[in-house]
Amino acid sequence: MVLTRDLLRFRADAGRIEARLLKPTPAVLALAEQLLTHWRGGSGRMLGELEDGEQTILHGSRQMVVGRGLAKVIVDACTFADPESLAALREIAFDTSAKLLAQPAVHVSAHVAAVAQVMGRDTATFSDALYADLPDRAVLREAPAWDAASLIGRYNLALCQGLLLGARELRVHVRDRDRGLHRRLVRSLRRRRLCAEISLADNDGLYLTISGPAAVLDQRTAYGMQLALFLPALACARVWSAVADVHPPCAAAGTPPLPFALDAGMGLPGDLALLDFVPTELRDWLATLSTKLPGWRAVDPDPIVLPGGGIILPDLALDDGAGPIAIELFHRWHLRPLAERLAQIEAGALPSFLIGIDRSLKRLAEARPLMDHAAVASRGFLFSDLPSPRALAEALGRLRPV
């Protein structure tokens, strides 16, 4: 539900960025309720038809950009029945059309009628039927059952998420003392493959320093979306604050980033489903791991507290009965943490620890010197997307010989 650049409302002055959050004024509440009523009443109708009908509501409002943003949040939360692909039907139609052009008809409409006749289709509906699988033909199944105030809260969240797509760094202070929450937040970071430094704060809190999409080497759009999706997980905390260094949208090249402050007082809605997000491929991989690695079972990895207060939460841990071995995976944008971890292994700080290195990271010129590190040979293995059981078994065997 992230707002696109053209829908972002913010101020960039006084050396900072401030999101123009919506307030539940009577006018905004009325607009939100109108849009919700329109989409909730559209079950069984096509997306394009509903979007056309929505224009009457938007043009009747004095806040067109706000209305478009509210509408996007609603549509992103709707579920649609995607029509069956008609690519094969179009291919047949084009082949038939090409053959009939050997003796062209007098008029286009006559040619279309001839193609429809050859294919045994109704001439009146033939042209529309060929493209009935376009995105605007998707049929609405269900719209979100929010009230107007909830929609405004989700709009504000989507606005802040949109601004984070231009972040260079996000510094977070979680003041909740709930260790279980800390663990879930850090795990959410790892599962989204975000690059972060984690440390304990005073009064049993937690500090997170998360690299933003403007700081990674490539794939910024994909990384930025993962950072944006972490925000509703963070909002599950009761007391938190954050500052992002954000490049203002549409700013000239070379414009320095400005601070963008967020905190629990903004009332951004948290989402427990995103806090406990597990990618489908990871869930499936873990479900079959025990059968592919006899004698080993996956266990919940424990946080590792480093000298100085830094924290590592491994991606997974495997136990053969002699104690768990922690495993951390380093993806394409984890170059700096990889260098730090290799130094920590060399210093003896991580005795029961393995590192997996994504092959796409290995191919980076900046990573090549690290590949010759002794810890890579003794504790490392390569993987693509997710580790193979064979690579894991070999690495486990080196660390804990039978």
mmCIF file of C-alpha atoms in Angstrom:
data_model
loop_
_atom_site.group_PDB
_atom_site.id
_atom_site.type_symbol
_atom_site.label_atom_id
_atom_site.label_comp_id
_atom_site.label_asym_id
_atom_site.label_seq_id
_atom_site.Cartn_x
_atom_site.Cartn_y
_atom_site.Cartn_z
ATOM 1 C CA MET A 1 0.000 0.000 0.000
ATOM 2 C CA VAL A 2 2.978 2.346 -0.480
ATOM 3 C CA LEU A 3 2.034 5.676 -2.057
ATOM 4 C CA THR A 4 3.726 6.459 -5.356
ATOM 5 C CA ARG A 5 5.861 9.555 -5.803
ATOM 6 C CA ASP A 6 3.081 11.607 -7.427
ATOM 7 C CA LEU A 7 0.840 11.062 -4.383
ATOM 8 C CA LEU A 8 3.370 11.949 -1.665
ATOM 9 C CA ARG A 9 2.460 15.005 0.411
ATOM 10 C CA PHE A 10 5.348 16.443 2.435
ATOM 11 C CA ARG A 11 7.262 19.564 3.291
ATOM 12 C CA ALA A 12 11.013 19.892 2.830
ATOM 13 C CA ASP A 13 12.102 22.985 4.696
ATOM 14 C CA ALA A 14 13.973 24.077 7.801
ATOM 15 C CA GLY A 15 16.509 21.362 7.047
ATOM 16 C CA ARG A 16 14.101 18.444 7.450
ATOM 17 C CA ILE A 17 11.289 16.517 5.801
ATOM 18 C CA GLU A 18 7.851 16.479 7.364
ATOM 19 C CA ALA A 19 5.084 14.186 6.091
ATOM 20 C CA ARG A 20 1.749 15.985 5.681
ATOM 21 C CA LEU A 21 -0.281 13.443 7.587
ATOM 22 C CA LEU A 22 -4.033 13.433 7.156
ATOM 23 C CA LYS A 23 -6.155 14.515 10.090
ATOM 24 C CA PRO A 24 -9.655 13.120 10.592
ATOM 25 C CA THR A 25 -11.447 16.364 9.762
ATOM 26 C CA PRO A 26 -15.131 16.151 8.761
ATOM 27 C CA ALA A 27 -14.245 16.717 5.097
ATOM 28 C CA VAL A 28 -11.534 14.040 5.028
ATOM 29 C CA LEU A 29 -13.708 11.552 6.929
ATOM 30 C CA ALA A 30 -16.558 12.151 4.470
ATOM 31 C CA LEU A 31 -14.271 11.623 1.476
ATOM 32 C CA ALA A 32 -12.829 8.439 2.982
ATOM 33 C CA GLU A 33 -16.309 7.086 3.726
ATOM 34 C CA GLN A 34 -17.511 7.849 0.181
ATOM 35 C CA LEU A 35 -14.607 5.965 -1.346
ATOM 36 C CA LEU A 36 -15.018 3.009 0.998
ATOM 37 C CA THR A 37 -18.742 2.810 0.231
ATOM 38 C CA HIS A 38 -18.051 2.925 -3.507
ATOM 39 C CA TRP A 39 -15.554 0.049 -3.421
ATOM 40 C CA ARG A 40 -17.473 -2.060 -0.906
ATOM 41 C CA GLY A 41 -20.517 -1.807 -3.143
ATOM 42 C CA GLY A 42 -18.588 -2.896 -6.235
ATOM 43 C CA SER A 43 -18.315 -6.629 -5.571
ATOM 44 C CA GLY A 44 -18.623 -8.523 -8.850
ATOM 45 C CA ARG A 45 -17.788 -5.488 -11.002
ATOM 46 C CA MET A 46 -14.641 -4.914 -13.058
ATOM 47 C CA LEU A 47 -11.714 -2.830 -11.841
ATOM 48 C CA GLY A 48 -11.816 -0.445 -14.801
ATOM 49 C CA GLU A 49 -15.528 0.181 -14.330
ATOM 50 C CA LEU A 50 -15.063 0.905 -10.629
ATOM 51 C CA GLU A 51 -12.133 3.235 -11.296
ATOM 52 C CA ASP A 52 -14.254 5.169 -13.789
ATOM 53 C CA GLY A 53 -17.053 5.481 -11.235
ATOM 54 C CA GLU A 54 -14.576 6.644 -8.633
ATOM 55 C CA GLN A 55 -13.758 9.744 -10.668
ATOM 56 C CA THR A 56 -17.087 11.343 -9.789
ATOM 57 C CA ILE A 57 -16.175 11.167 -6.083
ATOM 58 C CA LEU A 58 -12.632 12.458 -6.640
ATOM 59 C CA HIS A 59 -13.681 15.379 -8.831
ATOM 60 C CA GLY A 60 -16.321 16.325 -6.281
ATOM 61 C CA SER A 61 -13.612 16.806 -3.667
ATOM 62 C CA ARG A 62 -11.314 19.778 -3.242
ATOM 63 C CA GLN A 63 -8.464 17.427 -2.302
ATOM 64 C CA MET A 64 -7.786 15.473 -5.477
ATOM 65 C CA VAL A 65 -4.309 14.228 -4.482
ATOM 66 C CA VAL A 66 -5.581 13.125 -1.067
ATOM 67 C CA GLY A 67 -8.530 11.354 -2.678
ATOM 68 C CA ARG A 68 -6.301 9.543 -5.158
ATOM 69 C CA GLY A 69 -4.029 8.446 -2.315
ATOM 70 C CA LEU A 70 -6.955 7.159 -0.253
ATOM 71 C CA ALA A 71 -8.276 5.320 -3.299
ATOM 72 C CA LYS A 72 -4.907 3.674 -3.941
ATOM 73 C CA VAL A 73 -4.731 2.413 -0.364
ATOM 74 C CA ILE A 74 -8.230 0.907 -0.745
ATOM 75 C CA VAL A 75 -7.532 -0.725 -4.128
ATOM 76 C CA ASP A 76 -4.227 -2.184 -2.914
ATOM 77 C CA ALA A 77 -6.150 -3.899 -0.099
ATOM 78 C CA CYS A 78 -8.921 -5.249 -2.375
ATOM 79 C CA THR A 79 -8.922 -8.820 -3.639
ATOM 80 C CA PHE A 80 -9.699 -9.454 -7.295
ATOM 81 C CA ALA A 81 -10.476 -12.498 -9.389
ATOM 82 C CA ASP A 82 -7.982 -12.387 -12.222
ATOM 83 C CA PRO A 83 -9.492 -13.421 -15.566
ATOM 84 C CA GLU A 84 -8.178 -16.456 -17.398
ATOM 85 C CA SER A 85 -5.313 -15.682 -19.758
ATOM 86 C CA LEU A 86 -6.407 -15.278 -23.374
ATOM 87 C CA ALA A 87 -2.906 -15.225 -24.885
ATOM 88 C CA ALA A 88 -3.497 -18.523 -26.717
ATOM 89 C CA LEU A 89 -6.802 -17.250 -28.147
ATOM 90 C CA ARG A 90 -5.141 -14.067 -29.401
ATOM 91 C CA GLU A 91 -2.371 -16.068 -31.044
ATOM 92 C CA ILE A 92 -4.947 -18.116 -32.952
ATOM 93 C CA ALA A 93 -6.818 -14.943 -33.912
ATOM 94 C CA PHE A 94 -3.656 -13.276 -35.221
ATOM 95 C CA ASP A 95 -2.719 -16.359 -37.257
ATOM 96 C CA THR A 96 -6.239 -16.511 -38.716
ATOM 97 C CA SER A 97 -6.143 -12.789 -39.466
ATOM 98 C CA ALA A 98 -2.796 -13.120 -41.281
ATOM 99 C CA LYS A 99 -4.145 -15.891 -43.479
ATOM 100 C CA LEU A 100 -7.303 -13.946 -44.384
ATOM 101 C CA LEU A 101 -5.222 -10.908 -45.341
ATOM 102 C CA ALA A 102 -4.132 -12.847 -48.421
ATOM 103 C CA GLN A 103 -7.502 -11.740 -49.789
ATOM 104 C CA PRO A 104 -8.216 -8.601 -47.759
ATOM 105 C CA ALA A 105 -11.753 -7.515 -47.026
ATOM 106 C CA VAL A 106 -13.092 -4.158 -48.136
ATOM 107 C CA HIS A 107 -13.326 -2.774 -44.587
ATOM 108 C CA VAL A 108 -11.738 -3.489 -41.206
ATOM 109 C CA SER A 109 -15.077 -4.445 -39.683
ATOM 110 C CA ALA A 110 -15.612 -6.988 -42.441
ATOM 111 C CA HIS A 111 -12.174 -8.474 -41.791
ATOM 112 C CA VAL A 112 -12.882 -8.771 -38.036
ATOM 113 C CA ALA A 113 -16.220 -10.426 -38.808
ATOM 114 C CA ALA A 114 -14.480 -12.908 -41.104
ATOM 115 C CA VAL A 115 -11.908 -13.809 -38.418
ATOM 116 C CA ALA A 116 -14.679 -14.259 -35.847
ATOM 117 C CA GLN A 117 -16.617 -16.496 -38.223
ATOM 118 C CA VAL A 118 -13.616 -18.731 -38.911
ATOM 119 C CA MET A 119 -13.038 -19.079 -35.157
ATOM 120 C CA GLY A 120 -16.712 -19.717 -34.436
ATOM 121 C CA ARG A 121 -17.076 -16.603 -32.293
ATOM 122 C CA ASP A 122 -19.847 -14.029 -32.015
ATOM 123 C CA THR A 123 -18.921 -11.064 -34.177
ATOM 124 C CA ALA A 124 -20.484 -8.461 -31.867
ATOM 125 C CA THR A 125 -18.396 -9.450 -28.846
ATOM 126 C CA PHE A 126 -15.299 -10.834 -30.587
ATOM 127 C CA SER A 127 -12.982 -7.816 -30.243
ATOM 128 C CA ASP A 128 -13.782 -7.331 -26.547
ATOM 129 C CA ALA A 129 -13.427 -11.061 -25.867
ATOM 130 C CA LEU A 130 -9.860 -11.059 -27.195
ATOM 131 C CA TYR A 131 -8.731 -8.666 -24.453
ATOM 132 C CA ALA A 132 -10.955 -9.702 -21.553
ATOM 133 C CA ASP A 133 -7.834 -10.577 -19.513
ATOM 134 C CA LEU A 134 -6.461 -7.029 -19.310
ATOM 135 C CA PRO A 135 -5.813 -5.725 -15.767
ATOM 136 C CA ASP A 136 -8.848 -3.437 -15.802
ATOM 137 C CA ARG A 137 -11.103 -6.461 -16.427
ATOM 138 C CA ALA A 138 -10.217 -8.050 -13.069
ATOM 139 C CA VAL A 139 -13.402 -8.598 -11.056
ATOM 140 C CA LEU A 140 -13.631 -7.317 -7.489
ATOM 141 C CA ARG A 141 -14.165 -10.064 -4.948
ATOM 142 C CA GLU A 142 -13.866 -8.140 -1.699
ATOM 143 C CA ALA A 143 -13.018 -4.638 -0.496
ATOM 144 C CA PRO A 144 -11.481 -3.930 2.936
ATOM 145 C CA ALA A 145 -13.967 -3.649 5.808
ATOM 146 C CA TRP A 146 -12.327 -0.552 7.298
ATOM 147 C CA ASP A 147 -14.029 2.500 8.713
ATOM 148 C CA ALA A 148 -13.005 5.979 7.584
ATOM 149 C CA ALA A 149 -10.639 6.553 10.535
ATOM 150 C CA SER A 150 -8.810 3.278 9.856
ATOM 151 C CA LEU A 151 -8.384 4.221 6.195
ATOM 152 C CA ILE A 152 -6.853 7.561 7.201
ATOM 153 C CA GLY A 153 -4.385 5.748 9.470
ATOM 154 C CA ARG A 154 -3.380 3.415 6.660
ATOM 155 C CA TYR A 155 -3.017 6.359 4.281
ATOM 156 C CA ASN A 156 -0.599 8.016 6.727
ATOM 157 C CA LEU A 157 1.374 4.776 6.965
ATOM 158 C CA ALA A 158 1.533 4.463 3.158
ATOM 159 C CA LEU A 159 2.685 8.103 2.917
ATOM 160 C CA CYS A 160 5.569 7.496 5.334
ATOM 161 C CA GLN A 161 6.445 4.258 3.538
ATOM 162 C CA GLY A 162 6.596 6.143 0.238
ATOM 163 C CA LEU A 163 9.073 8.616 1.696
ATOM 164 C CA LEU A 164 11.263 5.785 3.001
ATOM 165 C CA LEU A 165 11.773 4.601 -0.593
ATOM 166 C CA GLY A 166 14.307 7.433 -0.876
ATOM 167 C CA ALA A 167 16.050 6.768 2.444
ATOM 168 C CA ARG A 168 19.783 6.378 2.817
ATOM 169 C CA GLU A 169 19.583 5.166 6.398
ATOM 170 C CA LEU A 170 16.965 4.558 9.092
ATOM 171 C CA ARG A 171 18.011 4.840 12.748
ATOM 172 C CA VAL A 172 15.517 3.291 15.158
ATOM 173 C CA HIS A 173 15.232 3.367 18.939
ATOM 174 C CA VAL A 174 12.753 0.872 20.396
ATOM 175 C CA ARG A 175 12.113 1.669 24.049
ATOM 176 C CA ASP A 176 9.856 -1.306 24.781
ATOM 177 C CA ARG A 177 11.571 -3.704 27.186
ATOM 178 C CA ASP A 178 9.833 -6.734 25.688
ATOM 179 C CA ARG A 179 12.648 -9.070 24.591
ATOM 180 C CA GLY A 180 10.176 -11.136 22.629
ATOM 181 C CA LEU A 181 9.230 -8.074 20.589
ATOM 182 C CA HIS A 182 12.906 -7.232 20.060
ATOM 183 C CA ARG A 183 13.511 -10.706 18.723
ATOM 184 C CA ARG A 184 10.550 -10.545 16.356
ATOM 185 C CA LEU A 185 11.619 -7.143 15.029
ATOM 186 C CA VAL A 186 15.167 -8.307 14.355
ATOM 187 C CA ARG A 187 13.897 -11.508 12.757
ATOM 188 C CA SER A 188 11.625 -9.416 10.541
ATOM 189 C CA LEU A 189 14.680 -7.437 9.420
ATOM 190 C CA ARG A 190 16.577 -10.618 8.584
ATOM 191 C CA ARG A 191 13.694 -12.191 6.685
ATOM 192 C CA ARG A 192 13.376 -9.063 4.586
ATOM 193 C CA ARG A 193 17.139 -9.256 3.918
ATOM 194 C CA LEU A 194 17.646 -5.748 5.215
ATOM 195 C CA CYS A 195 21.148 -4.685 6.170
ATOM 196 C CA ALA A 196 21.185 -3.531 9.799
ATOM 197 C CA GLU A 197 23.424 -2.988 12.785
ATOM 198 C CA ILE A 198 21.718 -4.028 16.026
ATOM 199 C CA SER A 199 22.683 -3.133 19.576
ATOM 200 C CA LEU A 200 21.197 -2.949 23.054
ATOM 201 C CA ALA A 201 20.041 0.450 24.262
ATOM 202 C CA ASP A 202 19.888 1.886 27.752
ATOM 203 C CA ASN A 203 16.953 0.787 29.919
ATOM 204 C CA ASP A 204 16.673 -2.533 28.064
ATOM 205 C CA GLY A 205 15.730 -0.939 24.737
ATOM 206 C CA LEU A 206 17.030 -1.674 21.257
ATOM 207 C CA TYR A 207 18.912 0.325 18.624
ATOM 208 C CA LEU A 208 18.632 -0.520 14.931
ATOM 209 C CA THR A 209 20.631 1.201 12.192
ATOM 210 C CA ILE A 210 19.197 0.056 8.878
ATOM 211 C CA SER A 211 20.737 0.846 5.509
ATOM 212 C CA GLY A 212 18.241 2.389 3.110
ATOM 213 C CA PRO A 213 17.787 1.802 -0.621
ATOM 214 C CA ALA A 214 19.908 4.852 -1.476
ATOM 215 C CA ALA A 215 22.895 3.159 0.225
ATOM 216 C CA VAL A 216 22.818 -0.235 -1.509
ATOM 217 C CA LEU A 217 24.775 -1.067 -4.624
ATOM 218 C CA ASP A 218 21.863 -2.068 -6.839
ATOM 219 C CA GLN A 219 18.307 -3.426 -6.828
ATOM 220 C CA ARG A 220 17.291 -0.286 -4.968
ATOM 221 C CA THR A 221 13.608 -0.586 -5.804
ATOM 222 C CA ALA A 222 13.308 -4.098 -4.375
ATOM 223 C CA TYR A 223 15.345 -3.183 -1.295
ATOM 224 C CA GLY A 224 13.379 0.026 -0.751
ATOM 225 C CA MET A 225 10.101 -1.864 -0.804
ATOM 226 C CA GLN A 226 11.393 -4.262 1.851
ATOM 227 C CA LEU A 227 12.378 -1.295 4.042
ATOM 228 C CA ALA A 228 8.939 0.265 3.545
ATOM 229 C CA LEU A 229 7.272 -3.008 4.543
ATOM 230 C CA PHE A 230 9.297 -3.073 7.765
ATOM 231 C CA LEU A 231 7.621 0.134 8.988
ATOM 232 C CA PRO A 232 4.247 -1.467 9.941
ATOM 233 C CA ALA A 233 6.231 -4.177 11.751
ATOM 234 C CA LEU A 234 8.098 -1.490 13.701
ATOM 235 C CA ALA A 235 4.788 0.251 14.474
ATOM 236 C CA CYS A 236 3.773 -2.822 16.500
ATOM 237 C CA ALA A 237 6.083 -1.531 19.239
ATOM 238 C CA ARG A 238 4.429 0.652 21.868
ATOM 239 C CA VAL A 239 7.240 3.201 22.291
ATOM 240 C CA TRP A 240 9.600 3.823 19.402
ATOM 241 C CA SER A 241 11.186 6.609 17.402
ATOM 242 C CA ALA A 242 13.166 6.701 14.184
ATOM 243 C CA VAL A 243 15.021 9.146 11.971
ATOM 244 C CA ALA A 244 15.547 8.455 8.282
ATOM 245 C CA ASP A 245 17.999 10.305 6.052
ATOM 246 C CA VAL A 246 15.829 10.815 2.976
ATOM 247 C CA HIS A 247 16.586 12.212 -0.453
ATOM 248 C CA PRO A 248 13.541 14.418 -1.138
ATOM 249 C CA PRO A 249 11.419 13.058 -4.012
ATOM 250 C CA CYS A 250 11.902 14.991 -7.261
ATOM 251 C CA ALA A 251 14.902 16.860 -5.800
ATOM 252 C CA ALA A 252 17.788 17.769 -8.084
ATOM 253 C CA ALA A 253 20.669 15.329 -8.421
ATOM 254 C CA GLY A 254 23.251 15.812 -5.694
ATOM 255 C CA THR A 255 20.743 17.203 -3.207
ATOM 256 C CA PRO A 256 21.837 16.045 0.260
ATOM 257 C CA PRO A 257 19.465 13.874 2.298
ATOM 258 C CA LEU A 258 17.275 15.493 4.921
ATOM 259 C CA PRO A 259 16.165 13.980 8.252
ATOM 260 C CA PHE A 260 12.645 12.556 8.396
ATOM 261 C CA ALA A 261 11.483 11.827 11.945
ATOM 262 C CA LEU A 262 8.898 9.191 12.817
ATOM 263 C CA ASP A 263 7.597 7.963 16.164
ATOM 264 C CA ALA A 264 4.802 6.113 17.906
ATOM 265 C CA GLY A 265 2.932 9.389 18.472
ATOM 266 C CA MET A 266 2.087 9.549 14.752
ATOM 267 C CA GLY A 267 -0.428 6.764 15.306
ATOM 268 C CA LEU A 268 0.763 4.638 12.391
ATOM 269 C CA PRO A 269 -1.030 1.273 12.460
ATOM 270 C CA GLY A 270 1.110 -1.780 13.166
ATOM 271 C CA ASP A 271 0.628 -5.079 11.386
ATOM 272 C CA LEU A 272 1.410 -8.276 13.282
ATOM 273 C CA ALA A 273 1.286 -10.285 10.038
ATOM 274 C CA LEU A 274 4.192 -8.224 8.694
ATOM 275 C CA LEU A 275 6.013 -8.403 12.033
ATOM 276 C CA ASP A 276 5.948 -12.205 11.829
ATOM 277 C CA PHE A 277 6.350 -12.372 8.043
ATOM 278 C CA VAL A 278 7.955 -15.551 6.708
ATOM 279 C CA PRO A 279 8.566 -15.767 2.933
ATOM 280 C CA THR A 280 6.739 -18.712 1.406
ATOM 281 C CA GLU A 281 9.919 -20.137 -0.100
ATOM 282 C CA LEU A 282 11.669 -20.034 3.293
ATOM 283 C CA ARG A 283 8.726 -21.706 5.029
ATOM 284 C CA ASP A 284 8.683 -24.504 2.438
ATOM 285 C CA TRP A 285 12.467 -24.884 2.628
ATOM 286 C CA LEU A 286 12.433 -25.209 6.417
ATOM 287 C CA ALA A 287 9.592 -27.757 6.250
ATOM 288 C CA THR A 288 11.694 -30.146 4.134
ATOM 289 C CA LEU A 289 15.094 -29.445 5.708
ATOM 290 C CA SER A 290 15.008 -32.204 8.353
ATOM 291 C CA THR A 291 14.381 -34.888 5.722
ATOM 292 C CA LYS A 292 17.293 -33.648 3.607
ATOM 293 C CA LEU A 293 19.739 -33.313 6.504
ATOM 294 C CA PRO A 294 19.351 -36.501 8.581
ATOM 295 C CA GLY A 295 20.427 -36.057 12.174
ATOM 296 C CA TRP A 296 19.896 -32.297 12.134
ATOM 297 C CA ARG A 297 16.817 -30.313 13.062
ATOM 298 C CA ALA A 298 16.048 -26.627 12.651
ATOM 299 C CA VAL A 299 15.725 -24.734 15.953
ATOM 300 C CA ASP A 300 14.863 -21.163 16.815
ATOM 301 C CA PRO A 301 18.145 -19.205 16.651
ATOM 302 C CA ASP A 302 19.162 -17.364 19.809
ATOM 303 C CA PRO A 303 20.486 -13.791 19.627
ATOM 304 C CA ILE A 304 24.266 -13.548 19.976
ATOM 305 C CA VAL A 305 25.418 -10.577 22.070
ATOM 306 C CA LEU A 306 28.856 -9.376 21.008
ATOM 307 C CA PRO A 307 31.410 -7.584 23.169
ATOM 308 C CA GLY A 308 30.432 -3.928 23.115
ATOM 309 C CA GLY A 309 26.676 -4.590 22.967
ATOM 310 C CA GLY A 310 26.203 -5.484 19.317
ATOM 311 C CA ILE A 311 23.665 -8.208 18.558
ATOM 312 C CA ILE A 312 23.505 -10.850 15.845
ATOM 313 C CA LEU A 313 20.284 -12.743 15.207
ATOM 314 C CA PRO A 314 21.187 -15.577 12.802
ATOM 315 C CA ASP A 315 18.860 -16.513 9.990
ATOM 316 C CA LEU A 316 18.556 -20.080 11.261
ATOM 317 C CA ALA A 317 20.142 -22.607 13.574
ATOM 318 C CA LEU A 318 20.610 -26.377 13.248
ATOM 319 C CA ASP A 319 21.117 -28.816 16.098
ATOM 320 C CA ASP A 320 22.387 -32.409 15.967
ATOM 321 C CA GLY A 321 22.010 -32.984 19.699
ATOM 322 C CA ALA A 322 25.437 -31.601 20.529
ATOM 323 C CA GLY A 323 24.257 -27.983 20.571
ATOM 324 C CA PRO A 324 23.019 -25.557 17.918
ATOM 325 C CA ILE A 325 25.099 -24.132 15.083
ATOM 326 C CA ALA A 326 24.005 -20.667 14.036
ATOM 327 C CA ILE A 327 23.870 -19.749 10.348
ATOM 328 C CA GLU A 328 23.774 -16.254 8.897
ATOM 329 C CA LEU A 329 23.088 -15.571 5.222
ATOM 330 C CA PHE A 330 24.689 -12.648 3.387
ATOM 331 C CA HIS A 331 22.917 -11.401 0.281
ATOM 332 C CA ARG A 332 23.978 -9.005 -2.439
ATOM 333 C CA TRP A 333 23.766 -5.829 -0.333
ATOM 334 C CA HIS A 334 25.364 -7.320 2.800
ATOM 335 C CA LEU A 335 28.984 -6.622 1.845
ATOM 336 C CA ARG A 336 29.923 -4.509 4.882
ATOM 337 C CA PRO A 337 28.340 -6.860 7.450
ATOM 338 C CA LEU A 338 30.124 -9.789 5.779
ATOM 339 C CA ALA A 339 33.507 -8.130 6.279
ATOM 340 C CA GLU A 340 32.662 -7.466 9.935
ATOM 341 C CA ARG A 341 31.514 -11.034 10.523
ATOM 342 C CA LEU A 342 34.648 -12.542 8.991
ATOM 343 C CA ALA A 343 36.764 -10.393 11.322
ATOM 344 C CA GLN A 344 34.688 -11.535 14.312
ATOM 345 C CA ILE A 345 35.112 -15.202 13.365
ATOM 346 C CA GLU A 346 38.854 -14.675 12.962
ATOM 347 C CA ALA A 347 38.957 -13.109 16.441
ATOM 348 C CA GLY A 348 37.275 -16.194 17.927
ATOM 349 C CA ALA A 349 34.028 -14.427 18.896
ATOM 350 C CA LEU A 350 31.739 -16.874 17.030
ATOM 351 C CA PRO A 351 32.776 -20.479 17.664
ATOM 352 C CA SER A 352 29.597 -22.244 16.495
ATOM 353 C CA PHE A 353 28.768 -20.126 13.505
ATOM 354 C CA LEU A 354 28.503 -20.578 9.724
ATOM 355 C CA ILE A 355 28.141 -17.955 7.025
ATOM 356 C CA GLY A 356 26.351 -18.400 3.717
ATOM 357 C CA ILE A 357 27.380 -16.091 0.879
ATOM 358 C CA ASP A 358 25.014 -15.397 -1.992
ATOM 359 C CA ARG A 359 26.726 -16.051 -5.316
ATOM 360 C CA SER A 360 25.533 -12.656 -6.583
ATOM 361 C CA LEU A 361 27.509 -10.998 -3.759
ATOM 362 C CA LYS A 362 30.585 -13.087 -4.564
ATOM 363 C CA ARG A 363 30.555 -11.756 -8.135
ATOM 364 C CA LEU A 364 30.885 -8.139 -6.982
ATOM 365 C CA ALA A 365 34.367 -6.724 -7.519
ATOM 366 C CA GLU A 366 34.291 -5.209 -4.021
ATOM 367 C CA ALA A 367 33.678 -8.658 -2.490
ATOM 368 C CA ARG A 368 36.467 -10.556 -4.231
ATOM 369 C CA PRO A 369 39.168 -9.759 -1.623
ATOM 370 C CA LEU A 370 36.882 -11.178 1.092
ATOM 371 C CA MET A 371 36.549 -14.487 -0.723
ATOM 372 C CA ASP A 372 40.197 -15.260 0.093
ATOM 373 C CA HIS A 373 39.620 -14.856 3.836
ATOM 374 C CA ALA A 374 40.448 -17.995 5.823
ATOM 375 C CA ALA A 375 37.040 -17.923 7.526
ATOM 376 C CA VAL A 376 35.294 -18.315 4.163
ATOM 377 C CA ALA A 377 37.094 -21.607 3.576
ATOM 378 C CA SER A 378 36.516 -22.915 7.103
ATOM 379 C CA ARG A 379 33.074 -21.525 7.942
ATOM 380 C CA GLY A 380 31.532 -20.420 4.666
ATOM 381 C CA PHE A 381 29.451 -21.842 1.848
ATOM 382 C CA LEU A 382 27.866 -20.417 -1.296
ATOM 383 C CA PHE A 383 24.165 -20.374 -2.072
ATOM 384 C CA SER A 384 21.655 -18.971 -4.545
ATOM 385 C CA ASP A 385 18.426 -17.648 -3.001
ATOM 386 C CA LEU A 386 18.382 -20.375 -0.305
ATOM 387 C CA PRO A 387 21.156 -22.802 0.765
ATOM 388 C CA SER A 388 21.181 -26.276 -0.729
ATOM 389 C CA PRO A 389 21.180 -29.201 1.746
ATOM 390 C CA ARG A 390 24.418 -30.438 0.204
ATOM 391 C CA ALA A 391 26.237 -27.122 0.791
ATOM 392 C CA LEU A 392 24.902 -26.998 4.328
ATOM 393 C CA ALA A 393 25.938 -30.586 5.048
ATOM 394 C CA GLU A 394 29.494 -29.917 3.832
ATOM 395 C CA ALA A 395 29.811 -26.761 5.925
ATOM 396 C CA LEU A 396 28.367 -28.454 9.023
ATOM 397 C CA GLY A 397 30.807 -31.315 8.515
ATOM 398 C CA ARG A 398 33.780 -28.962 8.463
ATOM 399 C CA LEU A 399 32.699 -27.268 11.684
ATOM 400 C CA ARG A 400 31.607 -30.408 13.494
ATOM 401 C CA PRO A 401 33.256 -33.506 11.975
ATOM 402 C CA VAL A 402 31.552 -36.831 12.622
#
